[in-house]
């Protein structure tokens, strides 16, 4: 066959396949949207879940997801900052840095169920934390750390070396250069990395089934006693998150409207992830403008 | 001592801050290193218990098909034939990757070689968003859309390897695509110019030059997709049927390593044989993800040398 015709045929096939992908993906998004939008109303977003009847809401689950995210960020963010600063600024021995980087890569490629089982073994059983938000947050930290470290390190690397040299030339120590010059310079980049990681963590379920638990005791939002079981802020209560809720209503099938509840919850999850992505993109653009002076 | 000499000889405030800062970052790094070691140590020690204290046979684990750790065979060894799960895991992984790779490559070629403008406008944002969709959402869509369709076409219950592979196909497609795009973009522009200058058509250039130069990167993308598919738990568990049987066809209920773990860890008691057997599955998953990691490392090194 002549090469020109082969070229035409191959191009057509690639067009068709690329279009197929776009169609599949858009159909998927539209399905999530239209299946979920029917269920969503104020009562669904704030109401309590029901165990056996139809008409339950996802109020507690939504709050649990957000609370868990905040707690795990509080634990993992300082750690990840420290690790990223070490890898990007201090690690002078190439071999040590490479070894630590490959360990972080291994950590990020672990199946989330394995991370969940480790959390179950260590935090739930050995540390006697039971199925609790705290166990869940600590487990999510393991999941979260590699994502955060990579994001923050990328952000630190975008700062040009002349900034570091300028800091040192002014007589600042390395640490002062990092905290006063480099971090303020790439702050939008760091925040972008954090938000992207937050989006991934928000939808995580496999690591939480055996750590944060699969039950959501009803919450009383006027109860501020941090040790009471109904207080939303109590970190020692079991807390089913939104993603776990979708899995649970489908695999147990005890409520008659499981499909509607999962469709609504899926839409909420996807919308939250979308908001995180848009925020991250906005801040990334802002950083780009700041660095290029556009 | 002379106060000036003293102030010169003692450590300055700045040096103290520096030392403290460095120490903090080193401690943080230590935490993550210890964490990785702890994960491997804990899961390995739990995972080999079945072969030690419960006298399970390693050969049985990889070759027998009866999974019933509470019962024992004639030699008083627990029945821990994990072959159905191992086969199930590999089947869904390979099938989904085989289907997803051509599509992902086509999309990547479209975005880099054919139409970068509309690729960036339509494909890129959709793919970025899909990477972020939580896996339970994919599982739920699989349950309400894919399983009934498979049932209509192939008969049976619809749950099985085919449904699992289709869900994984959609899940890993964006991952493989975006990594392949990076691999193709990394091929230097003058490769293409040289090929086109020799009179090659666009397809000849793509097929004979760009795809070959980008091969290590594309392989990395494929292995990365495999590793993601192999470790995916909930989305697969929701559509595969969870029957510990050797799969007879693509539409018969089967199971995977991750699904069995998801289903059963909560139903067994710590330290019992049934529980130890599950930890062995977790260890196998851990080792597989390590193997995928090593392959990716190896490919990256080969790509560098060129």
Coordinates of C-alpha atoms in Angstrom, one line a residue:
Chain A
X1 CA 0.0 0.0 0.0
X2 CA 1.3 3.4 -0.7
X3 CA 2.5 5.4 2.4
X4 CA 0.2 8.3 1.8
X5 CA -2.8 6.1 2.0
X6 CA -1.5 4.3 5.1
X7 CA -1.0 7.7 6.6
X8 CA -4.6 8.7 5.9
X9 CA -5.9 5.4 7.3
X10 CA -3.8 5.6 10.4
X11 CA -4.8 9.2 11.1
X12 CA -8.5 8.3 10.7
X13 CA -8.2 5.4 13.1
X14 CA -6.5 7.6 15.7
X15 CA -9.2 10.3 15.2
X16 CA -11.9 7.6 15.8
X17 CA -10.2 6.2 18.9
X18 CA -9.5 9.6 20.4
X19 CA -13.2 10.6 19.8
X20 CA -14.3 7.3 21.3
X21 CA -12.4 8.1 24.5
X22 CA -13.8 11.6 24.7
X23 CA -17.3 10.2 24.2
X24 CA -16.8 7.5 26.9
X25 CA -15.4 10.0 29.3
X26 CA -18.1 12.7 28.7
X27 CA -20.8 10.1 28.9
X28 CA -19.4 9.0 32.2
X29 CA -19.4 12.6 33.6
X30 CA -22.9 13.3 32.3
X31 CA -24.1 10.1 33.8
X32 CA -22.7 11.0 37.2
X33 CA -24.3 14.4 36.9
X34 CA -27.7 13.4 35.8
X35 CA -28.0 10.3 38.0
X36 CA -26.9 12.3 41.0
X37 CA -28.7 15.6 40.5
X38 CA -32.2 14.0 41.1
X39 CA -31.2 13.0 44.7
X40 CA -29.5 16.2 45.8
X41 CA -31.4 18.6 47.9
X42 CA -30.8 20.3 51.2
X43 CA -32.2 17.4 53.2
X44 CA -29.9 14.9 51.5
X45 CA -26.8 17.0 52.0
X46 CA -27.5 17.6 55.7
X47 CA -29.7 14.8 56.9
X48 CA -28.7 11.7 58.8
X49 CA -28.2 8.4 57.0
X50 CA -30.8 5.7 57.5
X51 CA -29.8 2.1 58.1
X52 CA -32.9 0.3 56.7
X53 CA -35.3 2.8 55.2
X54 CA -35.2 5.0 52.2
X55 CA -34.7 8.7 52.3
X56 CA -31.4 8.9 54.3
X57 CA -29.0 11.8 53.9
X58 CA -25.3 12.1 54.0
X59 CA -24.8 15.0 56.4
X60 CA -22.6 13.1 58.9
X61 CA -20.6 11.4 56.2
X62 CA -19.9 14.7 54.4
X63 CA -18.7 16.3 57.6
X64 CA -16.6 13.2 58.5
X65 CA -14.9 13.4 55.1
X66 CA -14.0 17.0 55.5
X67 CA -12.9 16.7 59.2
X68 CA -10.8 13.6 58.4
X69 CA -9.1 15.6 55.5
X70 CA -8.3 18.5 57.8
X71 CA -7.0 16.3 60.6
X72 CA -4.8 14.3 58.3
X73 CA -3.5 17.5 56.6
X74 CA -2.6 18.9 60.1
X75 CA -0.5 15.8 60.7
X76 CA 1.0 15.3 57.3
X77 CA 1.6 18.9 56.1
X78 CA 4.4 19.8 58.6
X79 CA 6.0 16.4 58.0
X80 CA 5.9 16.7 54.3
X81 CA 7.2 20.3 54.4
X82 CA 10.2 19.1 56.4
X83 CA 10.9 16.1 54.1
X84 CA 10.6 18.2 50.9
X85 CA 12.9 20.9 52.3
X86 CA 15.4 18.3 53.3
X87 CA 15.3 16.6 49.9
X88 CA 15.4 19.8 47.9
X89 CA 17.7 22.0 50.0
X90 CA 19.8 19.9 52.4
X91 CA 20.4 16.4 51.1
X92 CA 23.9 16.8 49.8
X93 CA 24.8 13.1 49.4
X94 CA 23.2 12.1 46.1
X95 CA 22.9 8.5 47.1
X96 CA 21.1 9.1 50.3
X97 CA 18.6 11.5 48.5
X98 CA 18.1 8.9 45.8
X99 CA 17.4 6.2 48.3
X100 CA 14.9 8.3 50.2
X101 CA 13.2 9.3 46.9
X102 CA 12.8 5.7 45.9
X103 CA 11.4 4.8 49.3
X104 CA 8.8 7.6 48.9
X105 CA 8.0 6.2 45.4
X106 CA 7.5 2.8 46.9
X107 CA 5.2 4.3 49.5
X108 CA 3.1 6.1 46.8
X109 CA 2.7 2.9 44.8
X110 CA 1.5 0.7 47.6
X111 CA -2.1 -0.4 47.0
X112 CA -4.4 1.6 49.3
X113 CA -5.9 -1.5 50.8
X114 CA -2.4 -2.5 52.0
X115 CA -1.9 0.9 53.6
X116 CA -5.3 0.5 55.2
X117 CA -4.4 -2.9 56.6
X118 CA -1.2 -1.5 58.0
X119 CA -3.2 1.3 59.7
X120 CA -5.6 -1.3 61.0
X121 CA -2.8 -3.4 62.5
X122 CA -0.8 -0.6 64.0
X123 CA -3.2 2.2 64.9
X124 CA -6.5 0.4 65.5
X125 CA -5.1 -2.7 67.2
X126 CA -1.6 -2.0 68.6
X127 CA -2.2 1.6 69.6
X128 CA -5.7 0.8 70.8
X129 CA -7.2 3.7 68.9
X130 CA -10.2 1.5 67.8
X131 CA -12.0 2.5 64.6
X132 CA -11.7 6.2 65.0
X133 CA -11.1 9.4 63.1
X134 CA -7.7 9.5 64.5
X135 CA -6.7 6.1 63.2
X136 CA -8.2 7.1 59.8
X137 CA -6.3 10.4 59.8
X138 CA -3.0 8.7 60.7
X139 CA -3.5 6.1 57.9
X140 CA -4.4 8.8 55.4
X141 CA -1.2 10.5 56.4
X142 CA 0.7 7.5 55.0
X143 CA -1.3 7.7 51.8
X144 CA -0.9 11.5 51.7
X145 CA 2.8 12.0 52.5
X146 CA 4.3 10.9 49.1
X147 CA 1.8 13.0 47.2
X148 CA 2.5 16.1 49.4
X149 CA 6.2 15.6 49.4
X150 CA 6.3 15.4 45.6
X151 CA 4.0 18.4 45.2
X152 CA 6.0 20.6 47.6
X153 CA 9.4 19.5 46.2
X154 CA 8.3 20.4 42.7
X155 CA 7.2 23.8 44.0
X156 CA 10.5 24.4 45.8
X157 CA 12.4 23.4 42.6
X158 CA 10.6 26.1 40.6
X159 CA 12.4 28.8 42.6
X160 CA 15.6 29.9 40.7
X161 CA 19.0 29.3 42.3
X162 CA 19.8 33.0 42.2
X163 CA 17.2 33.5 44.9
X164 CA 19.0 31.0 47.1
X165 CA 22.4 32.7 46.3
X166 CA 20.9 36.1 47.1
X167 CA 19.7 34.9 50.5
X168 CA 23.1 33.4 51.3
X169 CA 24.9 36.5 50.1
X170 CA 22.9 38.6 52.5
X171 CA 24.3 36.6 55.3
X172 CA 21.2 34.5 55.9
X173 CA 21.6 30.9 56.9
X174 CA 20.2 28.2 54.7
X175 CA 17.2 27.7 57.0
X176 CA 16.5 31.4 57.0
X177 CA 16.8 31.5 53.2
X178 CA 14.3 28.7 52.9
X179 CA 11.8 30.0 55.4
X180 CA 12.0 33.7 54.4
X181 CA 12.8 33.7 50.7
X182 CA 12.1 30.4 49.0
X183 CA 8.8 29.3 50.7
X184 CA 7.1 32.7 50.3
X185 CA 8.2 32.8 46.7
X186 CA 6.6 29.4 45.8
X187 CA 3.7 29.5 48.2
X188 CA 1.0 29.3 45.5
X189 CA 2.9 26.2 44.1
X190 CA 2.9 24.6 47.5
X191 CA -0.8 25.3 48.0
X192 CA -1.5 23.8 44.6
X193 CA 0.3 20.6 45.6
X194 CA -1.6 20.5 48.8
X195 CA -5.0 21.0 47.2
X196 CA -4.3 18.3 44.6
X197 CA -3.3 15.9 47.3
X198 CA -6.5 16.8 49.2
X199 CA -8.6 15.9 46.2
X200 CA -7.0 12.5 46.1
X201 CA -7.4 11.9 49.8
X202 CA -11.0 13.1 49.9
X203 CA -12.2 10.3 47.7
X204 CA -10.1 7.6 49.3
X205 CA -12.1 4.7 50.7
X206 CA -10.1 1.4 50.7
X207 CA -7.6 2.7 53.3
X208 CA -10.4 3.9 55.6
X209 CA -12.8 0.9 55.7
X210 CA -10.7 -0.8 58.5
X211 CA -9.3 2.4 60.1
X212 CA -12.0 5.1 60.4
X213 CA -14.7 2.4 60.5
X214 CA -17.9 1.8 58.6
X215 CA -20.4 3.4 61.0
X216 CA -21.4 7.0 61.5
X217 CA -22.9 7.6 64.9
X218 CA -25.4 10.5 64.6
X219 CA -23.8 13.8 65.3
X220 CA -25.1 16.6 67.4
X221 CA -23.7 19.8 66.0
X222 CA -24.4 21.8 69.1
X223 CA -22.3 19.5 71.3
X224 CA -18.8 20.9 71.6
X225 CA -17.6 18.5 74.3
X226 CA -14.7 17.0 72.4
X227 CA -14.9 13.7 74.3
X228 CA -18.6 13.0 73.8
X229 CA -19.5 10.4 71.2
X230 CA -22.1 12.6 69.5
X231 CA -19.7 15.6 69.3
X232 CA -18.6 16.2 65.7
X233 CA -15.2 17.2 66.8
X234 CA -14.4 14.1 68.9
X235 CA -11.4 12.4 67.1
X236 CA -12.0 9.1 68.9
X237 CA -15.4 8.3 67.4
X238 CA -15.8 5.9 64.4
X239 CA -16.5 7.9 61.3
X240 CA -17.7 6.6 58.0
X241 CA -16.7 9.0 55.2
X242 CA -18.7 9.7 52.0
X243 CA -16.6 7.4 49.8
X244 CA -16.9 4.6 52.3
X245 CA -20.6 5.2 52.5
X246 CA -21.0 4.7 48.7
X247 CA -19.1 1.4 49.0
X248 CA -21.1 0.3 52.0
X249 CA -24.6 1.0 50.8
X250 CA -23.8 -0.9 47.6
X251 CA -22.1 -3.9 49.1
X252 CA -24.6 -4.4 52.0
X253 CA -27.7 -3.4 50.2
X254 CA -29.7 -2.9 53.3
X255 CA -31.4 0.4 52.2
X256 CA -33.9 0.3 49.4
X257 CA -32.7 3.5 47.7
X258 CA -29.0 2.5 47.7
X259 CA -28.6 3.4 44.0
X260 CA -30.1 6.9 44.5
X261 CA -28.0 7.5 47.6
X262 CA -24.8 6.4 45.9
X263 CA -25.6 8.4 42.8
X264 CA -26.1 11.6 44.9
X265 CA -23.0 10.9 47.0
X266 CA -20.9 10.2 43.8
X267 CA -22.0 13.6 42.4
X268 CA -21.0 15.3 45.6
X269 CA -17.6 13.6 45.7
X270 CA -16.9 14.5 42.0
X271 CA -18.0 18.1 42.5
X272 CA -15.7 18.5 45.5
X273 CA -12.8 17.0 43.6
X274 CA -13.6 19.3 40.7
X275 CA -13.6 22.3 43.0
X276 CA -10.2 21.2 44.4
X277 CA -8.8 20.9 40.8
X278 CA -10.1 24.3 39.7
X279 CA -8.7 25.9 42.8
X280 CA -5.3 24.2 42.2
X281 CA -5.3 25.3 38.6
X282 CA -6.2 28.9 39.5
X283 CA -3.3 29.1 42.1
X284 CA -0.9 27.4 39.7
X285 CA -1.7 30.1 37.1
X286 CA -1.2 32.8 39.7
X287 CA 2.2 31.4 40.5
X288 CA 3.1 31.3 36.9
X289 CA 2.2 34.9 36.5
X290 CA 4.1 35.9 39.5
X291 CA 7.3 34.0 38.4
X292 CA 7.2 35.2 34.9
X293 CA 6.1 38.7 35.7
X294 CA 3.3 38.6 33.1
Chain B
X1 CA 37.6 36.2 78.5
X2 CA 37.4 39.3 76.3
X3 CA 33.7 39.8 75.4
X4 CA 34.5 40.3 71.8
X5 CA 36.5 37.1 71.5
X6 CA 33.7 35.4 73.3
X7 CA 31.1 36.5 70.9
X8 CA 33.2 35.6 68.0
X9 CA 34.0 32.1 69.3
X10 CA 30.6 31.1 70.4
X11 CA 27.9 29.9 68.0
X12 CA 25.8 32.7 66.6
X13 CA 22.0 32.8 66.9
X14 CA 21.8 32.3 63.1
X15 CA 24.0 29.1 63.3
X16 CA 21.8 27.8 66.1
X17 CA 18.6 28.4 64.1
X18 CA 20.3 26.7 61.1
X19 CA 21.3 23.7 63.1
X20 CA 17.8 23.4 64.6
X21 CA 16.1 23.8 61.1
X22 CA 18.3 21.1 59.6
X23 CA 17.6 18.8 62.5
X24 CA 13.9 19.2 62.1
X25 CA 14.0 18.4 58.4
X26 CA 16.2 15.4 59.1
X27 CA 13.8 14.1 61.7
X28 CA 10.8 14.5 59.3
X29 CA 12.7 12.5 56.7
X30 CA 13.6 9.9 59.3
X31 CA 9.8 9.5 60.0
X32 CA 9.0 8.6 56.4
X33 CA 12.0 6.2 56.2
X34 CA 10.9 4.4 59.4
X35 CA 7.3 4.3 58.1
X36 CA 8.3 2.5 54.9
X37 CA 10.4 0.0 56.9
X38 CA 7.7 -0.5 59.4
X39 CA 5.1 -1.2 56.7
X40 CA 7.3 -3.8 55.2
X41 CA 8.3 -5.3 58.5
X42 CA 4.8 -5.5 59.9
X43 CA 3.1 -6.9 56.8
X44 CA 6.0 -9.4 56.1
X45 CA 5.9 -10.7 59.7
X46 CA 2.2 -11.1 59.6
X47 CA 2.3 -12.5 56.1
X48 CA 4.6 -15.4 56.7
X49 CA 2.9 -16.5 59.9
X50 CA 0.6 -18.9 58.0
X51 CA 3.7 -20.8 56.7
X52 CA 5.4 -20.8 60.1
X53 CA 3.0 -21.3 63.0
X54 CA 0.1 -22.7 61.0
X55 CA 2.3 -25.0 58.9
X56 CA 0.8 -23.9 55.6
X57 CA 2.6 -24.9 52.4
X58 CA 4.0 -22.3 50.1
X59 CA 3.5 -24.6 47.1
X60 CA -0.2 -25.1 48.0
X61 CA -0.6 -21.3 48.3
X62 CA 0.5 -20.7 44.7
X63 CA -0.9 -23.9 43.0
X64 CA -4.1 -25.1 44.8
X65 CA -7.5 -23.7 44.2
X66 CA -9.3 -24.4 47.5
X67 CA -9.4 -21.5 49.9
X68 CA -10.7 -22.5 53.3
X69 CA -8.0 -21.7 55.8
X70 CA -10.2 -22.9 58.8
X71 CA -10.2 -26.5 57.4
X72 CA -7.2 -28.7 57.1
X73 CA -6.1 -31.3 54.5
X74 CA -4.9 -34.8 55.2
X75 CA -1.5 -33.6 56.3
X76 CA -3.0 -31.2 58.8
X77 CA -2.1 -28.2 56.7
X78 CA -4.7 -25.4 56.3
X79 CA -6.3 -25.2 52.8
X80 CA -4.8 -22.1 51.5
X81 CA -4.9 -22.4 47.7
X82 CA -4.8 -18.8 46.6
X83 CA -4.6 -19.6 42.8
X84 CA -8.2 -18.3 42.1
X85 CA -7.4 -14.8 43.5
X86 CA -4.0 -14.7 41.9
X87 CA -5.4 -15.7 38.5
X88 CA -8.3 -13.2 39.0
X89 CA -6.0 -10.3 39.8
X90 CA -3.7 -11.0 36.9
X91 CA -6.6 -11.5 34.5
X92 CA -8.3 -8.2 35.2
X93 CA -5.0 -6.4 35.2
X94 CA -3.8 -7.8 31.9
X95 CA -7.1 -7.5 30.2
X96 CA -7.7 -3.9 31.2
X97 CA -4.2 -2.9 30.2
X98 CA -4.4 -4.7 26.9
X99 CA -7.6 -2.8 26.1
X100 CA -6.5 0.5 27.5
X101 CA -3.0 0.8 26.0
X102 CA -4.1 1.2 22.3
X103 CA -6.7 3.8 23.2
X104 CA -4.3 5.6 25.5
X105 CA -1.6 5.6 22.8
X106 CA -4.1 6.9 20.2
X107 CA -5.1 9.7 22.5
X108 CA -1.5 10.6 23.3
X109 CA -0.6 10.6 19.6
X110 CA -3.6 12.7 18.8
X111 CA -2.6 15.2 21.6
X112 CA 1.1 15.4 20.7
X113 CA 1.4 14.7 17.0
X114 CA -1.8 15.4 15.2
X115 CA -3.8 18.1 16.9
X116 CA -2.1 19.6 19.9
X117 CA -4.5 22.5 20.0
X118 CA -7.8 20.7 20.2
X119 CA -6.1 18.0 22.3
X120 CA -5.2 20.6 24.9
X121 CA -8.6 22.1 24.7
X122 CA -10.8 19.0 24.9
X123 CA -8.8 15.9 25.9
X124 CA -6.5 17.3 28.5
X125 CA -9.0 18.8 30.9
X126 CA -11.3 15.8 30.7
X127 CA -8.4 13.4 31.4
X128 CA -7.1 15.5 34.3
X129 CA -10.5 15.4 35.9
X130 CA -10.9 11.7 35.4
X131 CA -7.6 11.0 37.1
X132 CA -9.1 12.6 40.2
X133 CA -12.4 10.7 40.3
X134 CA -12.5 8.5 43.4
X135 CA -12.4 4.8 42.7
X136 CA -15.7 4.0 44.5
X137 CA -17.4 6.3 42.0
X138 CA -16.0 4.1 39.2
X139 CA -17.2 1.0 41.1
X140 CA -20.7 2.4 41.5
X141 CA -20.9 3.3 37.8
X142 CA -19.6 -0.3 37.0
X143 CA -22.3 -1.7 39.3
X144 CA -25.3 0.2 37.7
X145 CA -24.1 0.5 34.1
X146 CA -21.4 -2.1 33.2
X147 CA -22.7 -5.1 35.1
X148 CA -26.2 -5.0 33.6
X149 CA -24.8 -4.5 30.1
X150 CA -22.4 -7.4 30.5
X151 CA -25.3 -9.5 31.7
X152 CA -27.3 -8.6 28.6
X153 CA -24.5 -9.4 26.2
X154 CA -22.8 -12.4 27.8
X155 CA -25.5 -13.8 30.1
X156 CA -25.0 -15.0 33.6
X157 CA -25.1 -12.5 36.5
X158 CA -22.9 -10.0 34.8
X159 CA -20.5 -9.9 37.7
X160 CA -17.0 -11.2 36.7
X161 CA -13.7 -10.6 35.1
X162 CA -15.1 -8.8 32.1
X163 CA -17.0 -6.3 34.2
X164 CA -13.9 -5.8 36.4
X165 CA -11.7 -5.3 33.4
X166 CA -14.0 -2.7 31.9
X167 CA -14.2 -0.7 35.1
X168 CA -10.4 -0.8 35.4
X169 CA -10.1 0.1 31.7
X170 CA -11.9 3.4 32.3
X171 CA -9.9 3.9 35.6
X172 CA -6.4 3.5 34.2
X173 CA -7.0 5.0 30.7
X174 CA -6.4 8.6 31.9
X175 CA -3.3 7.6 33.9
X176 CA -1.7 5.8 31.0
X177 CA -2.7 8.5 28.6
X178 CA -1.3 11.4 30.5
X179 CA 2.0 9.6 31.2
X180 CA 2.3 8.6 27.5
X181 CA 1.7 12.2 26.5
X182 CA 4.7 13.2 28.7
X183 CA 6.8 10.4 27.0
X184 CA 5.9 11.5 23.5
X185 CA 6.5 15.2 24.4
X186 CA 10.0 14.3 25.6
X187 CA 11.0 13.1 22.2
X188 CA 13.2 15.9 20.7
X189 CA 11.6 17.9 17.9
X190 CA 14.6 17.4 15.6
X191 CA 13.9 13.7 15.5
X192 CA 10.6 14.5 13.8
X193 CA 12.1 17.1 11.6
X194 CA 14.8 14.7 10.4
X195 CA 12.3 12.0 9.6
X196 CA 9.9 14.4 7.8
X197 CA 12.9 15.8 5.9
X198 CA 13.6 12.3 4.6
X199 CA 10.2 12.3 3.0
X200 CA 8.4 10.2 5.6
X201 CA 4.7 10.8 6.1
X202 CA 3.4 11.8 9.5
X203 CA 2.3 8.3 10.4
X204 CA 5.7 6.8 9.3
X205 CA 7.4 9.4 11.5
X206 CA 5.1 8.7 14.4
X207 CA 5.3 4.9 14.1
X208 CA 8.9 4.5 13.2
X209 CA 10.6 7.3 15.1
X210 CA 8.5 9.0 17.8
X211 CA 6.9 5.8 19.2
X212 CA 10.3 4.0 19.3
X213 CA 12.1 6.9 20.9
X214 CA 9.4 7.2 23.5
X215 CA 9.1 3.5 24.1
X216 CA 10.7 3.4 27.6
X217 CA 8.4 6.2 28.7
X218 CA 5.4 4.5 27.2
X219 CA 6.3 1.2 28.9
X220 CA 6.6 3.0 32.2
X221 CA 3.1 4.4 31.7
X222 CA 1.8 0.9 30.9
X223 CA 3.5 -0.7 34.0
X224 CA 2.2 2.2 36.1
X225 CA -1.3 1.5 34.9
X226 CA -0.9 -2.2 35.6
X227 CA 0.3 -1.5 39.1
X228 CA -2.7 0.8 39.7
X229 CA -5.1 -1.9 38.3
X230 CA -3.5 -4.7 40.3
X231 CA -3.8 -2.7 43.6
X232 CA -7.3 -1.3 43.0
X233 CA -9.6 -2.7 45.7
X234 CA -13.1 -1.3 45.9
X235 CA -14.0 -0.6 42.3
X236 CA -13.1 -4.2 41.4
X237 CA -14.6 -5.7 44.5
X238 CA -18.0 -4.1 43.7
X239 CA -18.3 -5.7 40.2
X240 CA -16.3 -8.9 40.2
X241 CA -18.8 -11.1 42.1
X242 CA -16.5 -12.2 44.9
X243 CA -16.7 -16.0 44.4
X244 CA -13.5 -17.8 45.3
X245 CA -13.6 -20.0 42.2
X246 CA -11.3 -20.5 39.3
X247 CA -12.8 -18.2 36.6
X248 CA -14.2 -20.4 33.8
X249 CA -15.1 -17.6 31.5
X250 CA -15.0 -13.8 31.4
X251 CA -18.5 -13.4 32.7
X252 CA -18.4 -15.9 35.6
X253 CA -18.1 -14.5 39.1
X254 CA -14.5 -14.5 40.3
X255 CA -12.4 -12.6 42.8
X256 CA -9.1 -10.8 43.2
X257 CA -6.5 -10.5 46.0
X258 CA -7.7 -7.0 46.9
X259 CA -11.4 -8.0 46.9
X260 CA -10.9 -10.9 49.3
X261 CA -9.0 -8.6 51.6
X262 CA -11.7 -6.0 51.5
X263 CA -14.4 -8.5 52.1
X264 CA -12.9 -10.7 54.8
X265 CA -10.5 -8.9 57.1
X266 CA -13.4 -7.6 59.2
X267 CA -14.9 -11.1 59.5
X268 CA -11.9 -12.9 61.0
X269 CA -10.2 -12.7 64.4
X270 CA -6.7 -11.5 64.7
X271 CA -4.1 -14.2 65.1
X272 CA -6.3 -17.1 63.8
X273 CA -5.3 -19.1 60.8
X274 CA -8.1 -17.6 58.7
X275 CA -6.7 -14.1 59.5
X276 CA -3.1 -15.0 58.9
X277 CA -4.0 -16.4 55.5
X278 CA -5.4 -13.0 54.6
X279 CA -2.2 -11.2 55.7
X280 CA -0.3 -13.5 53.3
X281 CA -2.5 -12.1 50.5
X282 CA -1.6 -8.6 51.6
X283 CA 2.1 -9.5 51.6
X284 CA 1.7 -10.8 48.0
X285 CA 0.1 -7.5 47.0
X286 CA 3.0 -5.6 48.7
X287 CA 5.6 -7.7 46.9
X288 CA 3.8 -7.2 43.5
X289 CA 3.7 -3.4 43.9
X290 CA 7.5 -3.6 44.8
X291 CA 8.1 -5.6 41.6
X292 CA 6.2 -3.1 39.5
X293 CA 8.2 -0.4 41.1
X294 CA 11.5 -2.1 40.3
X295 CA 10.4 -2.6 36.6
X296 CA 9.6 1.1 36.4
X297 CA 13.0 2.0 37.8
X298 CA 14.7 -0.3 35.4
X299 CA 12.8 1.2 32.4
X300 CA 13.6 4.7 33.6
X301 CA 17.3 3.9 33.7
X302 CA 17.2 2.4 30.2
X303 CA 15.5 5.4 28.9
X304 CA 18.2 7.7 30.3
X305 CA 21.0 5.9 28.6
X306 CA 19.7 6.5 25.1

